[in-house]
CSV table of C-alpha atoms in Angstrom, one decimal:
chain,number,residue,atom,x,y,z
A,1,MET,CA,-11.4,6.3,27.8
A,2,SER,CA,-14.5,7.9,27.1
A,3,ARG,CA,-17.5,6.2,28.7
A,4,LEU,CA,-18.7,5.4,24.4
A,5,GLN,CA,-15.7,4.1,24.6
A,6,GLN,CA,-15.9,2.1,27.0
A,7,LEU,CA,-19.3,0.6,25.8
A,8,GLU,CA,-17.5,-0.3,22.7
A,9,GLU,CA,-15.2,-2.1,24.1
A,10,LYS,CA,-17.8,-4.1,26.2
A,11,VAL,CA,-19.7,-5.0,22.8
A,12,ASN,CA,-16.4,-5.8,20.9
A,13,THR,CA,-16.0,-8.4,23.9
A,14,LEU,CA,-19.1,-10.1,23.6
A,15,TYR,CA,-19.2,-10.4,20.5
A,16,GLN,CA,-15.4,-11.8,20.5
A,17,GLU,CA,-16.5,-14.3,22.9
A,18,LYS,CA,-18.6,-16.3,20.7
A,19,ASN,CA,-20.4,-17.9,22.8
A,20,PRO,CA,-22.0,-21.5,22.0
A,21,SER,CA,-25.6,-20.2,22.0
A,22,ARG,CA,-25.6,-17.7,19.4
A,23,ALA,CA,-25.8,-18.3,15.4
A,24,GLY,CA,-23.3,-19.3,13.3
A,25,TRP,CA,-24.0,-15.6,11.4
A,26,THR,CA,-23.3,-13.4,14.5
A,27,ASP,CA,-19.3,-12.3,12.9
A,28,TRP,CA,-21.1,-11.2,9.9
A,29,PHE,CA,-23.6,-9.5,11.0
A,30,VAL,CA,-21.6,-7.6,14.3
A,31,LYS,CA,-19.4,-6.4,10.9
A,32,HIS,CA,-21.8,-5.6,8.4
A,33,HIS,CA,-25.1,-4.5,10.2
A,34,VAL,CA,-24.8,-3.5,13.3
A,35,ILE,CA,-21.2,-1.1,12.7
A,36,VAL,CA,-23.3,-0.2,9.8
A,37,VAL,CA,-26.2,0.8,11.7
A,38,ALA,CA,-24.0,2.5,14.3
A,39,ASN,CA,-22.5,4.0,11.5
A,40,TYR,CA,-25.4,5.4,9.8
A,41,ALA,CA,-26.8,6.6,13.4
A,42,THR,CA,-23.3,8.6,14.1
A,43,ALA,CA,-23.9,10.8,10.7
A,44,LEU,CA,-27.8,11.2,11.1
A,45,ALA,CA,-27.8,12.3,14.9
A,46,LYS,CA,-25.2,14.8,13.7
A,47,LYS,CA,-26.9,15.8,10.5
A,48,TYR,CA,-30.1,16.4,12.4
A,49,LYS,CA,-28.4,18.0,15.8
A,50,VAL,CA,-29.0,14.8,18.5
A,51,ASN,CA,-27.3,13.4,20.8
A,52,GLU,CA,-25.0,11.8,18.7
A,53,GLU,CA,-22.9,9.0,21.3
A,54,LEU,CA,-26.4,8.1,22.7
A,55,ALA,CA,-27.5,7.5,18.7
A,56,ARG,CA,-24.4,5.3,18.5
A,57,ALA,CA,-24.9,4.1,21.8
A,58,ALA,CA,-28.5,2.9,21.0
A,59,ALA,CA,-27.0,1.3,17.9
A,60,LEU,CA,-24.5,-0.8,19.5
A,61,LEU,CA,-26.5,-2.7,22.0
A,62,HIS,CA,-29.9,-2.5,19.6
A,63,ASP,CA,-29.2,-6.6,19.1
A,64,ILE,CA,-26.8,-7.6,21.6
A,65,ALA,CA,-28.4,-10.7,22.8
A,66,ASP,CA,-27.5,-11.5,19.4
A,67,THR,CA,-24.0,-12.1,21.1
A,68,CYS,CA,-25.6,-15.1,23.6
A,69,THR,CA,-29.1,-16.3,21.8
A,70,LYS,CA,-30.2,-17.6,18.7
A,71,ARG,CA,-33.2,-14.5,16.7
A,72,GLU,CA,-35.4,-17.6,17.5
A,73,ASP,CA,-35.5,-17.9,21.4
A,74,LYS,CA,-38.6,-16.2,22.5
A,75,ASP,CA,-36.8,-14.3,24.8
A,76,HIS,CA,-34.2,-12.7,22.7
A,77,GLY,CA,-36.0,-9.0,23.0
A,78,ALA,CA,-35.6,-9.1,26.5
A,79,ILE,CA,-32.1,-10.1,26.8
A,80,SER,CA,-30.9,-7.4,24.6
A,81,LEU,CA,-32.6,-4.5,27.1
A,82,THR,CA,-31.1,-6.2,29.6
A,83,ILE,CA,-27.7,-6.6,28.3
A,84,ALA,CA,-27.8,-3.1,27.4
A,85,ARG,CA,-28.8,-1.8,30.4
A,86,GLN,CA,-26.4,-3.4,32.3
A,87,ILE,CA,-23.8,-2.2,29.7
A,88,MET,CA,-25.1,1.6,30.2
A,89,ARG,CA,-24.5,1.7,33.9
A,90,GLU,CA,-21.1,-0.3,34.5
A,91,THR,CA,-20.2,2.7,31.7
A,92,GLY,CA,-21.1,5.2,33.9
A,93,TYR,CA,-24.6,6.3,32.3
A,94,SER,CA,-27.2,7.7,33.7
A,95,GLU,CA,-30.4,6.2,34.5
A,96,ASP,CA,-32.5,8.9,32.3
A,97,GLU,CA,-29.8,7.8,29.5
A,98,ILE,CA,-30.4,4.6,30.3
A,99,LYS,CA,-34.0,5.1,29.9
A,100,LEU,CA,-33.7,6.7,26.7
A,101,VAL,CA,-32.1,4.1,25.1
A,102,VAL,CA,-33.1,1.3,26.4
A,103,ASP,CA,-36.8,1.6,27.0
A,104,ASP,CA,-37.6,3.8,23.9
A,105,ALA,CA,-34.9,3.4,21.4
A,106,ILE,CA,-33.6,-0.2,21.3
A,107,ARG,CA,-37.2,-1.7,22.8
A,108,TYR,CA,-39.4,-0.3,19.9
A,109,HIS,CA,-36.2,0.3,16.8
A,110,SER,CA,-37.9,-2.6,15.0
A,111,CYS,CA,-41.8,-0.4,14.8
A,112,HIS,CA,-43.8,-4.1,15.4
A,113,ASN,CA,-47.1,-3.6,15.8
A,114,ASN,CA,-47.5,0.0,15.5
A,115,GLU,CA,-45.0,0.7,18.0
A,116,HIS,CA,-42.6,3.4,17.3
A,117,PRO,CA,-39.8,5.1,19.1
A,118,GLN,CA,-40.6,8.9,20.6
A,119,SER,CA,-37.4,10.2,21.5
A,120,LEU,CA,-34.9,11.5,18.0
A,121,GLU,CA,-32.4,9.2,19.5
A,122,GLY,CA,-34.8,6.1,19.3
A,123,LYS,CA,-36.4,7.4,15.3
A,124,ILE,CA,-32.9,7.6,14.5
A,125,LEU,CA,-31.8,4.0,15.7
A,126,ALA,CA,-35.0,2.8,13.7
A,127,THR,CA,-33.9,5.1,10.5
A,128,ALA,CA,-30.3,3.5,10.6
A,129,ASP,CA,-31.9,0.1,11.1
A,130,SER,CA,-33.8,0.2,8.0
A,131,MET,CA,-30.6,1.9,6.0
A,132,ALA,CA,-28.6,-0.6,7.2
A,133,HIS,CA,-31.2,-2.9,5.7
A,134,LEU,CA,-32.2,-1.7,2.4
A,135,LYS,CA,-28.4,-0.3,1.3
A,136,THR,CA,-26.4,-3.3,2.1
A,137,ASP,CA,-26.3,-6.7,1.5
A,138,PHE,CA,-27.9,-7.6,4.6
A,139,TYR,CA,-31.1,-9.2,2.5
A,140,VAL,CA,-28.9,-11.2,0.7
A,141,PHE,CA,-27.2,-12.9,3.5
A,142,ALA,CA,-30.7,-12.6,5.0
A,143,ALA,CA,-32.0,-15.3,2.5
A,144,TRP,CA,-29.2,-17.6,2.8
A,145,ALA,CA,-29.0,-17.4,6.2
A,146,PHE,CA,-32.8,-17.6,7.4
A,147,GLY,CA,-34.3,-18.7,4.5
A,148,ARG,CA,-32.6,-22.3,4.3
A,149,GLU,CA,-35.6,-23.1,6.7
A,150,LEU,CA,-38.3,-21.0,4.4
A,151,THR,CA,-39.4,-22.5,1.1
A,152,LEU,CA,-38.7,-19.9,-2.1
A,153,GLU,CA,-42.1,-18.3,-1.3
A,154,GLU,CA,-42.1,-18.4,2.3
A,155,LEU,CA,-39.0,-16.6,1.7
A,156,LYS,CA,-39.7,-14.1,-0.8
A,157,GLN,CA,-43.1,-13.0,1.8
A,158,TRP,CA,-40.6,-12.8,4.3
A,159,VAL,CA,-38.5,-10.5,2.4
A,160,LEU,CA,-41.0,-8.6,0.8
A,161,LYS,CA,-43.0,-8.1,3.9
A,162,LYS,CA,-40.1,-6.6,5.7
A,163,ILE,CA,-39.1,-4.2,2.8
A,164,GLU,CA,-42.3,-2.7,2.8
A,165,ARG,CA,-41.4,-2.0,6.8
A,166,ASP,CA,-38.3,-1.1,7.1
A,167,LEU,CA,-39.3,1.6,4.0
A,168,HIS,CA,-42.6,2.9,5.3
A,169,LYS,CA,-42.5,2.3,9.6
A,170,LYS,CA,-38.9,3.1,10.1
A,171,ILE,CA,-37.7,5.3,8.5
A,172,PHE,CA,-38.7,8.7,9.8
A,173,PHE,CA,-36.7,11.5,7.8
A,174,GLU,CA,-38.1,12.0,4.9
A,175,GLU,CA,-34.8,12.8,2.7
A,176,VAL,CA,-33.6,9.5,4.4
A,177,ARG,CA,-36.7,7.9,2.6
A,178,ALA,CA,-36.1,8.6,-0.6
A,179,GLU,CA,-32.4,8.1,-0.8
A,180,VAL,CA,-33.0,4.9,-0.2
A,181,LEU,CA,-36.2,4.4,-2.5
A,182,PRO,CA,-34.2,3.5,-5.1
A,183,ASP,CA,-32.5,0.3,-3.4
A,184,TYR,CA,-35.7,-0.3,-1.8
A,185,ILE,CA,-36.8,-0.7,-5.7
A,186,ARG,CA,-33.9,-2.8,-6.9
A,187,ILE,CA,-34.9,-5.6,-3.8
A,188,LYS,CA,-38.5,-5.3,-4.3
A,189,GLU,CA,-38.1,-5.9,-7.4
A,190,PHE,CA,-35.9,-8.3,-7.7
A,191,PHE,CA,-38.1,-10.8,-4.6
A,192,SER,CA,-40.9,-10.3,-6.5
A,193,ARG,CA,-39.5,-12.3,-8.9
């Protein structure tokens, strides 16, 4: 079994454990977001001649804290980095590979506060994450899952702000931006009503 297969197995096991501290939507999320991001990242890595294995590993691990804690936990990001680092070590990745995946790709994939990944694998992860947000029913699900705690206007503003970051800050390849633009426009029109 390859180290990537071992990593995928460990990730699947963590999601299947159904830790009681995780959010109720985690089963949907792994199937309809994490795996989708991993598939986009793999395809993008192949297209742009980037290390496919590291791009897929980063995608599988990018939200791994969801297996054991809720997003509201102030340590969610740090927990993801810790678990990702541990899984990569256990499955035989080098410290340089772990640094690239964990300390660049995963740490900066959300592109908050003008912090962006520097590696191509990191840029692919951010782009794949954005594609999964814009090209799937992610925002419909997010409105249902997260919107209960917000007013309708707050929810709309949250989505509109997030899709702007998805399109303009997280996509590092112009042809991908052009590909998702029609999806972005549909989401923006829907949540602008």
